[in-house]
PDB file of C-alpha atoms in Angstrom:
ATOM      1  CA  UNK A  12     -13.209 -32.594  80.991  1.00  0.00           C
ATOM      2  CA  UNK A  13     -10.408 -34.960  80.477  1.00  0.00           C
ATOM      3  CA  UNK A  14      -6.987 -33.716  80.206  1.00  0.00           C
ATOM      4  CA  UNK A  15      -5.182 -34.052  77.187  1.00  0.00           C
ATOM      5  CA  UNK A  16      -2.267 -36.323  78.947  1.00  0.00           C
ATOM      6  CA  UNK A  17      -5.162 -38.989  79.860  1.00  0.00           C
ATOM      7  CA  UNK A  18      -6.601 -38.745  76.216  1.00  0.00           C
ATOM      8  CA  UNK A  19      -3.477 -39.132  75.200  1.00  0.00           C
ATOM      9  CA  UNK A  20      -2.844 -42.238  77.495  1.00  0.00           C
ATOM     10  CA  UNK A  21      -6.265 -43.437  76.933  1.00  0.00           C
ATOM     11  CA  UNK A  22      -6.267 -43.768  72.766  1.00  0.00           C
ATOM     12  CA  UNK A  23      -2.568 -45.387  73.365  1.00  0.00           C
ATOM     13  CA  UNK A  24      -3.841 -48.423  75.897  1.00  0.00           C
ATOM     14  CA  UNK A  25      -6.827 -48.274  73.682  1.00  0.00           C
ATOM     15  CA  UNK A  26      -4.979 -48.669  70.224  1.00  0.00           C
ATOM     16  CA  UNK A  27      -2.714 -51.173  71.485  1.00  0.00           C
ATOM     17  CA  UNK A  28      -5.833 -53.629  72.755  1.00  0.00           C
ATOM     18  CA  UNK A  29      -7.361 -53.124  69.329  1.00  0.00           C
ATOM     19  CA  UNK A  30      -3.960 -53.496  67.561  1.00  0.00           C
ATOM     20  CA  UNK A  31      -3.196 -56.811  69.617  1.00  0.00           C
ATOM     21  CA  UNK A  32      -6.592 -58.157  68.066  1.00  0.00           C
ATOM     22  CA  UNK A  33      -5.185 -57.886  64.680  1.00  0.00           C
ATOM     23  CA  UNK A  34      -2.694 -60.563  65.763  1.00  0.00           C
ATOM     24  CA  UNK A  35      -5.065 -63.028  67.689  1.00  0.00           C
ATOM     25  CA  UNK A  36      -7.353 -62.709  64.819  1.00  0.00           C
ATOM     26  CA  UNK A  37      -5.478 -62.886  61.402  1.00  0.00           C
ATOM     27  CA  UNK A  38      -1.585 -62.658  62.308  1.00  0.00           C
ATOM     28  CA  UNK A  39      -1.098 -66.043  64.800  1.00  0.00           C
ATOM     29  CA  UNK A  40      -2.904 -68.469  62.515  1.00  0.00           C
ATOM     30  CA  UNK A  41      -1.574 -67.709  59.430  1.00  0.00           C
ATOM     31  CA  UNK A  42       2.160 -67.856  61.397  1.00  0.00           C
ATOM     32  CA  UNK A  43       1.375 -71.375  63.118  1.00  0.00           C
ATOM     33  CA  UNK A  44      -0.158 -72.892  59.663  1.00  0.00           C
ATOM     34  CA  UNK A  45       3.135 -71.560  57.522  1.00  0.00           C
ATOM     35  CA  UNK A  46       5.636 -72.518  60.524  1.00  0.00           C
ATOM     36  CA  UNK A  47       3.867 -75.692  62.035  1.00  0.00           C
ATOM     37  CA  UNK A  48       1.187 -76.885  59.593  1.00  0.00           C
ATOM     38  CA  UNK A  49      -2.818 -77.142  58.798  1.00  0.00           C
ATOM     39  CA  UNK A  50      -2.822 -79.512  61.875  1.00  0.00           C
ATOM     40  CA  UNK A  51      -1.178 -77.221  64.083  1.00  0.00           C
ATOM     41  CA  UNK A  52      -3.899 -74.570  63.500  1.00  0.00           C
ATOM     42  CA  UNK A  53      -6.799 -77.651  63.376  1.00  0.00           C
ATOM     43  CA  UNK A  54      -5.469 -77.813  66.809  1.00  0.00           C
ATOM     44  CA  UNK A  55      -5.707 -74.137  67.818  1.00  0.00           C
ATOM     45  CA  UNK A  56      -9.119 -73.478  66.606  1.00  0.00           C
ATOM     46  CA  UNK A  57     -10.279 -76.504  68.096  1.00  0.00           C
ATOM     47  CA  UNK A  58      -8.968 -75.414  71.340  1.00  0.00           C
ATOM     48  CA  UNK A  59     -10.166 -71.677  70.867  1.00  0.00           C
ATOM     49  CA  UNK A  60     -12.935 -72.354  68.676  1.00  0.00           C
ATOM     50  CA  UNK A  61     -14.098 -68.037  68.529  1.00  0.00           C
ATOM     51  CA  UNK A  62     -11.031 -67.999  66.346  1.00  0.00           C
ATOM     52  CA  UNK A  63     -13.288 -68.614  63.422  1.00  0.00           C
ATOM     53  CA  UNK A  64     -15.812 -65.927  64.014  1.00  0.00           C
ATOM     54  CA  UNK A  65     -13.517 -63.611  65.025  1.00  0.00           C
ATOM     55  CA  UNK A  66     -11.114 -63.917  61.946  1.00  0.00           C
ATOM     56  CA  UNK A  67     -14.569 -64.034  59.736  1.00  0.00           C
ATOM     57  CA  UNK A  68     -14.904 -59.867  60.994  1.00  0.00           C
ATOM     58  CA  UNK A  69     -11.179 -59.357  60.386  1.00  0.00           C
ATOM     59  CA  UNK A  70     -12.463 -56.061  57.962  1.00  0.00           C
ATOM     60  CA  UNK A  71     -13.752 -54.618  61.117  1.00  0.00           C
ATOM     61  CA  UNK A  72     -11.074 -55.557  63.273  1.00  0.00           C
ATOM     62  CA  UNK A  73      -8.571 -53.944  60.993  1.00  0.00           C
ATOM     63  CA  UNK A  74     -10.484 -50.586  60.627  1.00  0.00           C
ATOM     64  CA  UNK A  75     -11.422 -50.009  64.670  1.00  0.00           C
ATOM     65  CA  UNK A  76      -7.783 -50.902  65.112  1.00  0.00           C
ATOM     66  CA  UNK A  77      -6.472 -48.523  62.154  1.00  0.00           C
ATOM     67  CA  UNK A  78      -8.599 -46.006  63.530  1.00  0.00           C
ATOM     68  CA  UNK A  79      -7.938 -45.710  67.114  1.00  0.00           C
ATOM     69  CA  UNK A  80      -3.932 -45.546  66.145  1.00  0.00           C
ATOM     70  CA  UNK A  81      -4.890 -42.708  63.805  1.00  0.00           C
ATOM     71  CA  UNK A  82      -6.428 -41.067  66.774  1.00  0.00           C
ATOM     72  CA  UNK A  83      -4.069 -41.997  69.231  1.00  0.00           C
ATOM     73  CA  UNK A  84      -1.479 -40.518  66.818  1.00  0.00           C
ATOM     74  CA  UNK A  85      -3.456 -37.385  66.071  1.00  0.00           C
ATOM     75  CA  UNK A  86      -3.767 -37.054  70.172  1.00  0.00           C
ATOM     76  CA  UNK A  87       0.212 -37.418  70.551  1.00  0.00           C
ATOM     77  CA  UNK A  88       1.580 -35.607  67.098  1.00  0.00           C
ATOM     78  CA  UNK A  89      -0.424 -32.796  66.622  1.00  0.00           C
ATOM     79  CA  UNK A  90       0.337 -29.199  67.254  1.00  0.00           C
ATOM     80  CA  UNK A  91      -0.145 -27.380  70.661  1.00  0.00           C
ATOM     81  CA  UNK A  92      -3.212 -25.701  70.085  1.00  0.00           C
ATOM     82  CA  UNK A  93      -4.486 -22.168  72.028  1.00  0.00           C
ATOM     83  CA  UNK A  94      -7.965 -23.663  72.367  1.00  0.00           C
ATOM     84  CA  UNK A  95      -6.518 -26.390  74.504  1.00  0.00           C
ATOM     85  CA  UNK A  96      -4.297 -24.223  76.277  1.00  0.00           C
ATOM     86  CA  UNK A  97      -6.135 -21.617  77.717  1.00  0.00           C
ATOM     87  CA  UNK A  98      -8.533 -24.509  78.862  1.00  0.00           C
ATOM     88  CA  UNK A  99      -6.573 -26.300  80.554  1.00  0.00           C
ATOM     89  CA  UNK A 100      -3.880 -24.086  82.264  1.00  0.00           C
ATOM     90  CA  UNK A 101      -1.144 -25.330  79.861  1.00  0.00           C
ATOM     91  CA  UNK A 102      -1.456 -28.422  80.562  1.00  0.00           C
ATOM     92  CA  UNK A 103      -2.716 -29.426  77.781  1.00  0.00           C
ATOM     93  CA  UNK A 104       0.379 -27.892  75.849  1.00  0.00           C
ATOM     94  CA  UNK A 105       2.787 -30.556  77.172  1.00  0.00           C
ATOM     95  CA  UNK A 106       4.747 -32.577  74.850  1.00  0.00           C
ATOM     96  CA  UNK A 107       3.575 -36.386  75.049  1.00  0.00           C
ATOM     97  CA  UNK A 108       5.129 -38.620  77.438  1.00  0.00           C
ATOM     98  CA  UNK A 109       8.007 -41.040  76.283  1.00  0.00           C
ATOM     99  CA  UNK A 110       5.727 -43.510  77.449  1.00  0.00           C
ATOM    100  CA  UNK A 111       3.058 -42.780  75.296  1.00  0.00           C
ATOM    101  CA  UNK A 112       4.856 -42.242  71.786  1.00  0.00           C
ATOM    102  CA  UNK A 113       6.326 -45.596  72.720  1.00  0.00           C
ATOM    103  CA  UNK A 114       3.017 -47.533  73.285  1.00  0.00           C
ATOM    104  CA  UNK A 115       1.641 -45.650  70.033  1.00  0.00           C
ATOM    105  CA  UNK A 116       4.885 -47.277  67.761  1.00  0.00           C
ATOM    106  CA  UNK A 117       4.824 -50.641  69.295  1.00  0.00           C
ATOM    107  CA  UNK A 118       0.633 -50.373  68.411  1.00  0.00           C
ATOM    108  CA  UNK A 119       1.488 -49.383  65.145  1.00  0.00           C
ATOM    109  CA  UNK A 120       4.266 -52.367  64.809  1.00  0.00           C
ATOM    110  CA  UNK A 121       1.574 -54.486  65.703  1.00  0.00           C
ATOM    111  CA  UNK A 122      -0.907 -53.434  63.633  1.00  0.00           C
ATOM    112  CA  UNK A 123       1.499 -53.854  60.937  1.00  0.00           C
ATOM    113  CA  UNK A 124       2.727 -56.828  61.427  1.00  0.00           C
ATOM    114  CA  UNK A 125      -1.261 -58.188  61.387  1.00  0.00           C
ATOM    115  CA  UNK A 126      -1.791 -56.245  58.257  1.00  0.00           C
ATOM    116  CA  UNK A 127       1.081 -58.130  56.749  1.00  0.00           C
ATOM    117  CA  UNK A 128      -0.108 -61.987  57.724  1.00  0.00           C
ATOM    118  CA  UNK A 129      -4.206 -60.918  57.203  1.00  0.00           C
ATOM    119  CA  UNK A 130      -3.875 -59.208  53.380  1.00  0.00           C
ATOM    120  CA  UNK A 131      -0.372 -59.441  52.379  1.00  0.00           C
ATOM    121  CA  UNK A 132       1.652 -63.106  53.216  1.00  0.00           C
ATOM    122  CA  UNK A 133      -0.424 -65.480  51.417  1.00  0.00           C
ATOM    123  CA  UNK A 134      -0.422 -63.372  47.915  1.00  0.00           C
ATOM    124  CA  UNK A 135       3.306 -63.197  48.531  1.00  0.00           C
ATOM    125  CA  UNK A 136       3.530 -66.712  48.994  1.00  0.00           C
ATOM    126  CA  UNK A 137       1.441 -67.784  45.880  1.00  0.00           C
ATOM    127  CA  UNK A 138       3.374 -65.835  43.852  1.00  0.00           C
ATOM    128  CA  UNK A 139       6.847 -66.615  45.131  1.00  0.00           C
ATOM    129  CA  UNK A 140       5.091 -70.253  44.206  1.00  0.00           C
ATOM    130  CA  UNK A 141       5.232 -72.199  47.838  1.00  0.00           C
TER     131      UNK A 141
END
């Protein structure tokens, strides 16, 4: 069984890969076309043409990543449980590493950021009228 400190560092690597793809996928291209222009980003995806297909499953993107950061944060926040205790020696009772709650916030910044450019700039935009 794996210990709680490797679940723990585990979901964080693993919601931080996910949460990165929020930015390739939605965040970078909608940044480059408000900061350099529709030929800027004509550029991009001609240069990384699985742009397109990957932005087309941005729903999906956005829910694995949401996800594993909800389970990454259950892993790190949650109480000390007995269960886990007496499995484990104690072990699994230890408070999360610094390491780990920082990887989890930085994921979560991430993720946030992408949430903002994917569902949130271009409404903003319209209605500030640019």
């Amino acid at each position: 069984m794996i210990s709680q400190n490797w679940q723990q560092k585990i979901s964080s690597f693993l919601s931080l890969f996910t949460s990165t793809g929020t930015l390739i996928c939605c965040a970078l291209p909608a940044l480059i076309a408000t900061f350099a222009g529709g030929a800027a980003v004509t550029s991009m995806i001609t240069n990384f043409p699985w742009l397109v297909p990957l932005s087309e499953k941005k729903g999906w993107i956005f829910t694995i990543a949401g996800a594993m950061l909800i389970l990454s944060g259950v892993l790190i926040y949650r109480p000390k449980g007995k269960l886990s205790c007496s499995i484990t020696g104690g072990k699994g009772c230890e408070i999360a590493g610094r390491f780990t709650k920082i990887m989890f916030w930085f994921s979560l910044s991430i993720f946030s950021i992408g949430v903002f450019f994917a569902y949130l700039f271009y409404p903003i935009i319209q209605v500030l009228g640019f």
